[in-house]
Coordinates of C-alpha atoms and ligand atoms in Angstrom, one line a residue:
X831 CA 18.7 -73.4 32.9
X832 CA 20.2 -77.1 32.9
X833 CA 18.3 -78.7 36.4
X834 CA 18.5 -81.5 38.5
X835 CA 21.0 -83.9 38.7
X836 CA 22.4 -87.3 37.1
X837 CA 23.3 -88.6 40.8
X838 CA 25.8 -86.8 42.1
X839 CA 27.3 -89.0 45.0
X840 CA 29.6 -88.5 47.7
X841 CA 32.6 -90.4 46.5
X842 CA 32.8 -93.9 48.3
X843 CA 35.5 -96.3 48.8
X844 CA 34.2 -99.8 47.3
X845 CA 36.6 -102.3 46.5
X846 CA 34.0 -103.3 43.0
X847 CA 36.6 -100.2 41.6
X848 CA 39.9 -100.9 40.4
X849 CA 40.0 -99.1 36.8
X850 CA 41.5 -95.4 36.8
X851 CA 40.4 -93.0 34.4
X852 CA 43.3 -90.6 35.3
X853 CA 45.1 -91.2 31.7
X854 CA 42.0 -91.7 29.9
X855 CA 42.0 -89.0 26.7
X856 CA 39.8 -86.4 26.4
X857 CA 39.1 -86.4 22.8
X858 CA 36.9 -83.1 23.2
X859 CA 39.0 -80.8 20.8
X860 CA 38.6 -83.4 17.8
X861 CA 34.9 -83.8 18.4
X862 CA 34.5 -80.3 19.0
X863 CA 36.5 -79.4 14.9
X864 CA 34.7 -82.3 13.5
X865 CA 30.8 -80.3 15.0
X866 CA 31.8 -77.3 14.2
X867 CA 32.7 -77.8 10.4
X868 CA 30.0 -80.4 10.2
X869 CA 27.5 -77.3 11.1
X870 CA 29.7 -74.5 9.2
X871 CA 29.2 -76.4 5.9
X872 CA 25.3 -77.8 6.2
X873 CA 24.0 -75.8 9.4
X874 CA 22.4 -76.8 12.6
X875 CA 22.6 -80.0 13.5
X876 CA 19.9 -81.6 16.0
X877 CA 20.7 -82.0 20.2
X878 CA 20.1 -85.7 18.7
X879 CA 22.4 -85.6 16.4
X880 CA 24.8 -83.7 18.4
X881 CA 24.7 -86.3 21.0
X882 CA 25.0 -89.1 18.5
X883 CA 28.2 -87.4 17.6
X884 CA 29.5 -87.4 21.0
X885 CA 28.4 -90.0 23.0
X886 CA 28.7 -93.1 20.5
X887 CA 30.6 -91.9 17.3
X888 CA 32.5 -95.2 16.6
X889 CA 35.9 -93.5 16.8
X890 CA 35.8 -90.4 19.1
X891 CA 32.5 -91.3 21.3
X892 CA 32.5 -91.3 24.7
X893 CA 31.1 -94.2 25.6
X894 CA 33.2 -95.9 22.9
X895 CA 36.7 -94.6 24.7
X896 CA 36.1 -94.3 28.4
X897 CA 35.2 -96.0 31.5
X898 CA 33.4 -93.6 33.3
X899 CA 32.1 -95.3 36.1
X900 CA 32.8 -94.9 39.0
X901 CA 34.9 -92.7 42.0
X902 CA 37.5 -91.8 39.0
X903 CA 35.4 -91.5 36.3
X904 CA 32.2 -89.6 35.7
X905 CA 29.1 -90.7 37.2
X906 CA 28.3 -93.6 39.5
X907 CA 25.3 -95.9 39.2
X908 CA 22.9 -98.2 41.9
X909 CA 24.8 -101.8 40.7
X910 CA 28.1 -100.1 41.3
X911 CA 27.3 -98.8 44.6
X912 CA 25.6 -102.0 46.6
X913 CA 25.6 -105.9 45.3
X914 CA 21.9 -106.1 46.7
X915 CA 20.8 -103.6 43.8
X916 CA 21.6 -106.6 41.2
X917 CA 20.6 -109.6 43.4
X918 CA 17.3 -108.7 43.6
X919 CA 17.0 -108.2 40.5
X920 CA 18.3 -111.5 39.9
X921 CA 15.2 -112.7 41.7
X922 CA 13.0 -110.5 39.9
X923 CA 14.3 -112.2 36.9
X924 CA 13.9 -115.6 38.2
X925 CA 10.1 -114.7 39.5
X926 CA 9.3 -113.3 36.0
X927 CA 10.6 -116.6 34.5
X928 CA 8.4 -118.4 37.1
X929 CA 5.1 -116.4 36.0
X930 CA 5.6 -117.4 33.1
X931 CA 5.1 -121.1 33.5
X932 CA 9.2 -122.2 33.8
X933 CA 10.0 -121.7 29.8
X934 CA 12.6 -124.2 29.2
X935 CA 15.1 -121.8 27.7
X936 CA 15.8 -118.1 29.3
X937 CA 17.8 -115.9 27.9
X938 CA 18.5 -113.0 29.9
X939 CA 19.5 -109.7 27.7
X940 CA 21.0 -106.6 29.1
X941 CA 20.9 -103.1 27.6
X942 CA 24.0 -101.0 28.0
X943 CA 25.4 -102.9 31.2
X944 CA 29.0 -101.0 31.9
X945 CA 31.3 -102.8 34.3
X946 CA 29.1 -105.6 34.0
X947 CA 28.6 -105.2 38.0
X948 CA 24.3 -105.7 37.4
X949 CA 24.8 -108.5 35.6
X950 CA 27.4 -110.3 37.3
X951 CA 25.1 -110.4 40.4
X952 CA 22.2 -111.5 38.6
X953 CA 23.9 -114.4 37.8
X954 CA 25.7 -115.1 41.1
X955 CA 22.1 -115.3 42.3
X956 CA 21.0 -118.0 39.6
X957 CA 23.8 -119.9 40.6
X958 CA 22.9 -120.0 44.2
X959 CA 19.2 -120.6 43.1
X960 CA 19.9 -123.0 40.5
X961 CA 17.7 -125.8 42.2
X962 CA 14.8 -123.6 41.6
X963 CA 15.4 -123.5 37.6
X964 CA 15.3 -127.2 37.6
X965 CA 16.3 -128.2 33.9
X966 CA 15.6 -124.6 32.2
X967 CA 19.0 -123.7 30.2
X968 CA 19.9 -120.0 30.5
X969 CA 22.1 -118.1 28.3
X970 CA 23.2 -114.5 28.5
X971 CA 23.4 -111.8 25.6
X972 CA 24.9 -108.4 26.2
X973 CA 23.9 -105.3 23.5
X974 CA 26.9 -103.1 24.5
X975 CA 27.8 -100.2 21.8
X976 CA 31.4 -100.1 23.8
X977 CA 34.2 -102.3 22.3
X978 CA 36.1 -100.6 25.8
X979 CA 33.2 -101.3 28.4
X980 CA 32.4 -105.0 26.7
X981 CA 36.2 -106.1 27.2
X982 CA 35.9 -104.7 31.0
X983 CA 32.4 -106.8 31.2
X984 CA 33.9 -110.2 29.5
X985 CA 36.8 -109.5 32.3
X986 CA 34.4 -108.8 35.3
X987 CA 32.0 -112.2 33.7
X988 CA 34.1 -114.9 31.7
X989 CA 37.9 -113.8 32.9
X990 CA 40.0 -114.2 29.7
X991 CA 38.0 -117.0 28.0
X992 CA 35.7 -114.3 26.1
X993 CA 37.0 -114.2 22.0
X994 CA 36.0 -111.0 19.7
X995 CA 34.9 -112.1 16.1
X996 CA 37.2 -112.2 13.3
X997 CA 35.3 -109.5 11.4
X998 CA 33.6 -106.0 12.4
X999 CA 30.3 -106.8 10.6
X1000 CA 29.7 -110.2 12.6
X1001 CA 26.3 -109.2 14.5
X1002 CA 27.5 -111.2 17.5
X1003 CA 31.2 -109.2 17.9
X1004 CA 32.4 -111.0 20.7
X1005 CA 31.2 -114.2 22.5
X1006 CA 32.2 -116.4 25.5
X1007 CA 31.0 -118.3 29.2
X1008 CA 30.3 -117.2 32.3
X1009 CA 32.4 -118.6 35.4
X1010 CA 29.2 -121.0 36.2
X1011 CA 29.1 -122.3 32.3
X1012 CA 26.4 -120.5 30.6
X1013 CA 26.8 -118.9 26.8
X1014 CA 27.9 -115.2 26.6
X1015 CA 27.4 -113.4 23.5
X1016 CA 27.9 -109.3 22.9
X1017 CA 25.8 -107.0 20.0
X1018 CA 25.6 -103.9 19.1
X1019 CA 21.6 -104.0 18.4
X1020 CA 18.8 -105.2 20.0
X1021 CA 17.6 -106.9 16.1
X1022 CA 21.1 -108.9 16.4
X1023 CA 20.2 -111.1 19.9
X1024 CA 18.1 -114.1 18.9
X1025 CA 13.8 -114.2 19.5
X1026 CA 12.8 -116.5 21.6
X1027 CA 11.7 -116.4 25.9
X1028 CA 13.8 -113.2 27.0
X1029 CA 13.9 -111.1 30.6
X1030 CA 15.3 -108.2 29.6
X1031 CA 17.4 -105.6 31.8
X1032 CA 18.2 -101.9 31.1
X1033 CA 19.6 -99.5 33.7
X1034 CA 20.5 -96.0 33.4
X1035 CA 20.8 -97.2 29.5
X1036 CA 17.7 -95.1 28.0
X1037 CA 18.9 -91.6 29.6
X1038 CA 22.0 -92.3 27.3
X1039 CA 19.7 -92.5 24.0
X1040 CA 19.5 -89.2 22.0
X1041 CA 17.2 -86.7 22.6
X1042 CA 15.3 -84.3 20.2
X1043 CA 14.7 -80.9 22.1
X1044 CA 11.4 -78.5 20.9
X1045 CA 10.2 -75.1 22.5
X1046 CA 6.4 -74.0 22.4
X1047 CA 6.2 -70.4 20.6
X1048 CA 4.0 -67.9 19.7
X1049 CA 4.5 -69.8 16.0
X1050 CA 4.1 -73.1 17.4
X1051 CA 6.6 -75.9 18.4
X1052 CA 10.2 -75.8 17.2
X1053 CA 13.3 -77.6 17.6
X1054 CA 16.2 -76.4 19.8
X1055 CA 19.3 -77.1 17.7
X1056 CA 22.8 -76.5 18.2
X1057 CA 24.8 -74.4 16.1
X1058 CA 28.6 -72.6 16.5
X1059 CA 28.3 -69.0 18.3
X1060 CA 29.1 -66.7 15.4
X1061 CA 30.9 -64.4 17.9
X1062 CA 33.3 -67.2 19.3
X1063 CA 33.4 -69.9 16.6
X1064 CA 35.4 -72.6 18.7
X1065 CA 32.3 -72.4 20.8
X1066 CA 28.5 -74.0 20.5
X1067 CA 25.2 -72.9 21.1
X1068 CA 21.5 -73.7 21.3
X1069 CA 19.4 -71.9 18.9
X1070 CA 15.5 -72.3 18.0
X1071 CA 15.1 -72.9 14.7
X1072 CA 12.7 -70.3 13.0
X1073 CA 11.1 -72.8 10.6
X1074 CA 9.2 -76.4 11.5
X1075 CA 11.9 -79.3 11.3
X1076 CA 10.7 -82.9 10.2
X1077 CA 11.0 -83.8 13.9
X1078 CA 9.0 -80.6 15.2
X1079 CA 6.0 -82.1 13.4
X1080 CA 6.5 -86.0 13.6
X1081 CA 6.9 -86.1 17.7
X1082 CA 5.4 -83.9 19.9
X1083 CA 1.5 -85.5 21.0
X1084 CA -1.1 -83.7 20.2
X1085 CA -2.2 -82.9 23.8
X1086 CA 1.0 -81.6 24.8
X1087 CA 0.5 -79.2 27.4
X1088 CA 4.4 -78.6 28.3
X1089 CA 5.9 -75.2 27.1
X1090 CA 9.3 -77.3 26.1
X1091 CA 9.8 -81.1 25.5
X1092 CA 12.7 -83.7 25.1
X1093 CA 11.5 -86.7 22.7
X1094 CA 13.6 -89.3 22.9
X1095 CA 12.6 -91.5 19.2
X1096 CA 15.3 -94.1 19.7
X1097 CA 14.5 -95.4 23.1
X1098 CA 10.6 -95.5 21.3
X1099 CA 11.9 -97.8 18.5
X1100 CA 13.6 -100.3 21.4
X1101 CA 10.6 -100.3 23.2
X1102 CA 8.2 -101.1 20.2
X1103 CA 10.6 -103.7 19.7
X1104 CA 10.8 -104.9 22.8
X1105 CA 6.8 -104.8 23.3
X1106 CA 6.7 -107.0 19.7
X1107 CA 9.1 -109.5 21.0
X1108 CA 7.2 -110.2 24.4
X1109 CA 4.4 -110.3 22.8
X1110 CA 5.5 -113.2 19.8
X1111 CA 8.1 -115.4 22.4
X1112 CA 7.3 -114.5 26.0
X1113 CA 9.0 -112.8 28.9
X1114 CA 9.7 -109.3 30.5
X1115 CA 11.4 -106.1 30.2
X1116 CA 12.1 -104.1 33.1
X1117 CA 13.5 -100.6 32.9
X1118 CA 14.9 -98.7 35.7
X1119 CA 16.1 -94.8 35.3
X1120 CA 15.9 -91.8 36.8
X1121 CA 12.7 -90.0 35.0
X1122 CA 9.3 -88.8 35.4
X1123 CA 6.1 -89.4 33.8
X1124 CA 5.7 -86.6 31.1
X1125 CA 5.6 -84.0 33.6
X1126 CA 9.4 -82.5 33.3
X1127 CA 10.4 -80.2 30.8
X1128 CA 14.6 -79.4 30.4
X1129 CA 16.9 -82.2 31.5
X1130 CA 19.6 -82.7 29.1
X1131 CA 22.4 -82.3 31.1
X1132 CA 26.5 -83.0 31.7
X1133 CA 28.5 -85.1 33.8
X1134 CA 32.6 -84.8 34.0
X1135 CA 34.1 -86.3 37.7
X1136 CA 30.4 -86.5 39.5
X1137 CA 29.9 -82.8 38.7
X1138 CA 27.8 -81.0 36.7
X1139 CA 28.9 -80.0 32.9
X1140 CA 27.9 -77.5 30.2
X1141 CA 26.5 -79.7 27.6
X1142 CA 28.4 -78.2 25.2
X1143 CA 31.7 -77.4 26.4
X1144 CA 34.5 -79.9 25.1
X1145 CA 32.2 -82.1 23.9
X1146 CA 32.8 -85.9 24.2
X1147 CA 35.2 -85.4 27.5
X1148 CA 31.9 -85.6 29.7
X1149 CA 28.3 -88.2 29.6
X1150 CA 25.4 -86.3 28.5
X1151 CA 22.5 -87.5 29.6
X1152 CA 18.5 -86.8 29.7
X1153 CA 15.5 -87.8 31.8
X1154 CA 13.7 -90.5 30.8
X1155 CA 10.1 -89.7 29.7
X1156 CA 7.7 -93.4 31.2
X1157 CA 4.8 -91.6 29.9
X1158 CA 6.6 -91.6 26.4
X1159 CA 7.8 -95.3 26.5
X1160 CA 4.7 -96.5 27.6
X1161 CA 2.3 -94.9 24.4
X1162 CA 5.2 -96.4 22.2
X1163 CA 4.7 -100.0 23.7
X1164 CA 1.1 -99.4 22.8
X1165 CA -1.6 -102.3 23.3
X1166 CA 0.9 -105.3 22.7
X1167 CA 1.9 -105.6 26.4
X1168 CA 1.0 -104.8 29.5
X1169 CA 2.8 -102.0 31.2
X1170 CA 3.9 -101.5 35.2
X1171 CA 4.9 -98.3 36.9
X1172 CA 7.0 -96.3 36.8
X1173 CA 7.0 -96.9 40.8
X1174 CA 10.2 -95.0 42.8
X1175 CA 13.3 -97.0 43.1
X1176 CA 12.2 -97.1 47.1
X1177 CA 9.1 -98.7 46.8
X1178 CA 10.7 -101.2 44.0
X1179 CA 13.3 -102.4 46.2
X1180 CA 11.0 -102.6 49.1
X1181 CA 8.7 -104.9 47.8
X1182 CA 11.7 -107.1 46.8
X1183 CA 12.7 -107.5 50.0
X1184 CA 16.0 -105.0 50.3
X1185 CA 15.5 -104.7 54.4
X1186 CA 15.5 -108.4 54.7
X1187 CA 18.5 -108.6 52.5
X1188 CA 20.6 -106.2 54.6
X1189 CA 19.3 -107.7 58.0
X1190 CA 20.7 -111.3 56.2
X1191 CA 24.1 -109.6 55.2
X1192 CA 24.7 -107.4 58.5
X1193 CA 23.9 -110.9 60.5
X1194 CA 26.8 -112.8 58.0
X1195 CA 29.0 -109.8 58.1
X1196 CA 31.1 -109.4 61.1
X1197 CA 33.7 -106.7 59.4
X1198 CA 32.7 -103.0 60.7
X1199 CA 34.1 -101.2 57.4
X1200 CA 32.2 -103.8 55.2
X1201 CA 28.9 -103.5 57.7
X1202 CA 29.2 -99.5 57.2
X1203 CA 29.7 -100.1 53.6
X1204 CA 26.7 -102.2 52.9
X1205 CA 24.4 -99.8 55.3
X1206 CA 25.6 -96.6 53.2
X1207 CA 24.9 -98.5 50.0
X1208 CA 21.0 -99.1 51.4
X1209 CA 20.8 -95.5 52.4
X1210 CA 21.9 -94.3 49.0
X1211 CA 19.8 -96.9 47.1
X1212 CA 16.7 -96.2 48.9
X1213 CA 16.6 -92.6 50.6
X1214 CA 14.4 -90.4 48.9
X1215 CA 16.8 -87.6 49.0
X1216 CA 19.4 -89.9 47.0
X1217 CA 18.7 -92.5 44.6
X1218 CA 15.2 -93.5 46.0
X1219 CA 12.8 -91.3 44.7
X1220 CA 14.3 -90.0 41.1
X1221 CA 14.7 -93.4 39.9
X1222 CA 11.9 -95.0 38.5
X1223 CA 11.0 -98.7 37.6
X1224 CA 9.0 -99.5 34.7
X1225 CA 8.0 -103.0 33.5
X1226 CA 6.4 -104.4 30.1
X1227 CA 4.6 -107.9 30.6
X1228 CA 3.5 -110.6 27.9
X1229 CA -0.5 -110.3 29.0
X1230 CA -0.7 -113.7 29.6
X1231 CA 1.6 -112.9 32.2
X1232 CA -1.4 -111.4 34.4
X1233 CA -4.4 -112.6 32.7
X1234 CA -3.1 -116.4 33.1
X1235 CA -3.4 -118.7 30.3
X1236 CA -6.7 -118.9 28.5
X1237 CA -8.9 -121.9 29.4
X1238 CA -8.9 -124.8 27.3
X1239 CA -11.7 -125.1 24.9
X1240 CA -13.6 -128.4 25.2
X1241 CA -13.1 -130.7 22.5
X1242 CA -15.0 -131.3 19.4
X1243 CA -17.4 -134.2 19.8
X1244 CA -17.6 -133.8 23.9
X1245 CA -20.3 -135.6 25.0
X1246 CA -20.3 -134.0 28.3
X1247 CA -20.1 -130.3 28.9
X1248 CA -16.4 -130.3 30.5
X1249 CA -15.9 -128.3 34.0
X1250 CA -14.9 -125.2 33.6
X1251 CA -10.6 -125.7 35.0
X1252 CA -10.0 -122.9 37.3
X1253 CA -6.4 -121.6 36.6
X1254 CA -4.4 -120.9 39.3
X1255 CA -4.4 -116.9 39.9
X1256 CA -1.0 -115.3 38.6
X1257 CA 2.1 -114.6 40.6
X1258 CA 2.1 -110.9 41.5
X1259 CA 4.6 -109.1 39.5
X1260 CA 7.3 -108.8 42.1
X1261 CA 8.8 -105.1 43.1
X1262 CA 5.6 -103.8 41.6
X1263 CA 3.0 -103.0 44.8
X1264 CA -0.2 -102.8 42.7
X1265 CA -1.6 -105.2 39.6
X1266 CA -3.0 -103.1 36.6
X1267 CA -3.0 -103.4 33.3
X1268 CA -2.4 -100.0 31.1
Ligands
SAH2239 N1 23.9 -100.2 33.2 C1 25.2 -99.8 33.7 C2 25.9 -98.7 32.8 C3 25.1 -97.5 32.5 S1 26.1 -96.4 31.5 C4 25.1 -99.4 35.1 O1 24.0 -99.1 35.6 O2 26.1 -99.3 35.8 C5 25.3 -96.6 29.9 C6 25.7 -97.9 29.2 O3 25.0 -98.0 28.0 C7 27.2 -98.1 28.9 O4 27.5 -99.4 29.0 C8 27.2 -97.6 27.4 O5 28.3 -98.0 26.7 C9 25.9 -98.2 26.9 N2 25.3 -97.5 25.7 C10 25.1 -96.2 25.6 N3 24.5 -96.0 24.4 C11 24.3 -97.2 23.8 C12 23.7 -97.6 22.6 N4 23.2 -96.7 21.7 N5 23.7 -98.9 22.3 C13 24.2 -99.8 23.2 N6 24.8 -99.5 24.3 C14 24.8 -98.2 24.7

């Protein structure tokens, strides 16, 4: 009863490819003896756990091995398909840092960021904007669990000038520059990247994040686990557990009306982390994945070559991956921010200006294979039958961000009443049609 899909795409040509995951190994008969006498000698083991196990186990995980992106690997993402996905995001970045008064410093922190594609054309985009930054310094800072994907990103970013720390432990593993000069640095943790004025970035990175699974029954809500198939012991299973797990009674709401929810607790954490940073330093998070807003019920599903996968067959050869739950991320960023969407990918790009952008390209462009390229990136980007309507963007905001700076109280000893300085009315949050605070 696995539904709906990742985004399965008609394979395109795109010249951003070059990798082949042909020879890559498929480490699914190793993950799959380590699961199955991990739950033969203590029992069940969460779908969290399980996909702990296979997606970022530091030796056999699958996104510490692979490079799955892309025509020969598994899946394929919006930065991957069209260069205009990441430069307007690049201006969203650079209009956050401008509602925000022009902080000297940016730094601009990506969750989970692959080929490096998103970022790379964020920054191609400061460097043609640079006038606008004036002096502001900006540094970039990468939180990559991948020792694989963060050498294909300090490739793709600083060519060969990146260098990995000399021990394992060091919080900052790998550091380097960008072509146009700026500091580069790679974690493993969001705790690890310094505090101070941040825009951060995370695409198709929270459907990654494990995923605790619970069923409504007659006896109340349990969690779906996964256990080996006593009749076929190389093989997995879901099971419901009979009795209530620590999880079953720590993170479902107590209005839940669905018969069978995914929790996501990680992805909570990052966000009440993120939320406590805007709030203390200043800036903006903006999180883009396909999702819902507490209204789906089973997700969890597998990718292998841009098809769909059993979830548990040969685990750690394919992505597993899960709806993202908005309605979830936004109770766990509580009152500290102020919380934006989620708004459809369409209606985010829009507003940023995409049909502008192609109408600029197609008039630079004079290459019929490039032309058709950059028109069937749009339509995938933006039709609601592709990519437009399943993803969803959602942003946090410092308040200040749309209330405007508080006024200035008068001074002690005044002798005159001061008039009242009318602030100037915040910049609209770009991408974003309507202004609310949740
Ligand atoms: N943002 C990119 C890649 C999405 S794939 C794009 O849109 O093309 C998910 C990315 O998140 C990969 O880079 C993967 O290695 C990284 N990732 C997955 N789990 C992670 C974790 N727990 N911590 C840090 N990075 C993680």
């Amino acid at each position: 009863m696995l539904n709906a899909l990742k985004c399965i795409t008609p394979l395109i040509t795109d010249k951003r490819f070059s990798s082949s995951s042909a020879e890559r190994p498929i480490p699914g008969n190793s993950v799959l003896r380590h699961l199955t006498s991990k739950i033969k000698s203590t029992g069940p083991i969460s779908v969290a756990e399980y996909m702990r196990e296979v997606l970022t186990n530091p030796v056999t995980g699958y996104y510490v091995q692979n490079d799955m992106l892309g025509p020969d690997g598994d899946f394929i993402t919006s930065p991957e398909i069209s260069q205009i996905f990441g430069e307007l995001l690049g201006i969203w970045c650079l209009s956050e840092w401008m509602g925000a008064g022009k902080p000297s410093h940016l730094q601009l922190v990506e969750f989970g960021p692959g080929r490096g594609s998103l970022i790379s054309d964020v920054l191609r985009v400061f460097s043609q904007l640079s006038g606008a930054l004036g002096g502001a310094t900006v540094s970039v800072h990468l939180v990559e669990v991948s020792p694989k994907l963060s050498q294909i990103q300090a490739q793709c970013l600083s060519g060969d000038q990146s260098r990995v720390s000399a021990s394992e432990d060091e919080p900052v593993y790998r550091q380097g520059t960008t072509a146009a000069g700026l500091p580069i640095s790679w974690y493993r943790n969001l705790d690890d990247v310094p505090r101070g004025f941040s825009v951060y970035l995370a695409h198709e990175f929270f459907d990654a994040l494990p995923i605790h699974k619970f069923q409504r029954t007659e006896k109340g809500w349990r969690e779906v686990m996964v256990d080996v198939d006593p009749e076929e012991p190389d093989k997995l299973r879901f099971v419901i557990v009979p009795a209530p797990t620590l999880a079953s009674t720590q993170l479902i709401q107590s209005d839940e009306k669905r018969q069978h929810v995914e929790v996501c607790p990680e992805g909570g954490v990052i966000v009440q982390r993120l939320a406590n940073r805007i709030a203390g330093d200043g800036g903006a998070a903006l999180i883009a994945d396909y999702g819902h807003d507490g209204t789906k019920t089973d997700t969890f599903r597998g990718f292998k070559g841009h098809k769909l996968h059993d979830v548990l067959a040969s685990p750690g050869s394919a992505d597993l991956t899960a709806d993202v739950d908005f309605s979830y991320l936004r109770k766990m960023a509580g009152a500290m921010v102020a919380c934006m969407g989620p708004v459809s990918q369409r209606s985010f790009l829009k507003n940023m200006g995409i049909d502008t952008r192609l109408q600029v390209l197609l008039r630079n462009c004079a290459d019929p294979s490039t032309r058709a390229q950059l028109i069937h990136g749009y339509d995938m980007l933006t039709n609601p039958a592709k990519m437009g309507e399943r993803f969803q963007f959602f942003t946090m905001l410092n308040h200040i961000r749309l209330t405007g700076p508080e006024p200035k109280q008068p001074e002690l000893g005044a002798k005159m009443a001061p008039v009242p300085r009318k602030a100037p009315a915040p910049l609209p949050v770009a991408g974003f049609s309507e202004l609310g605070l949740s």
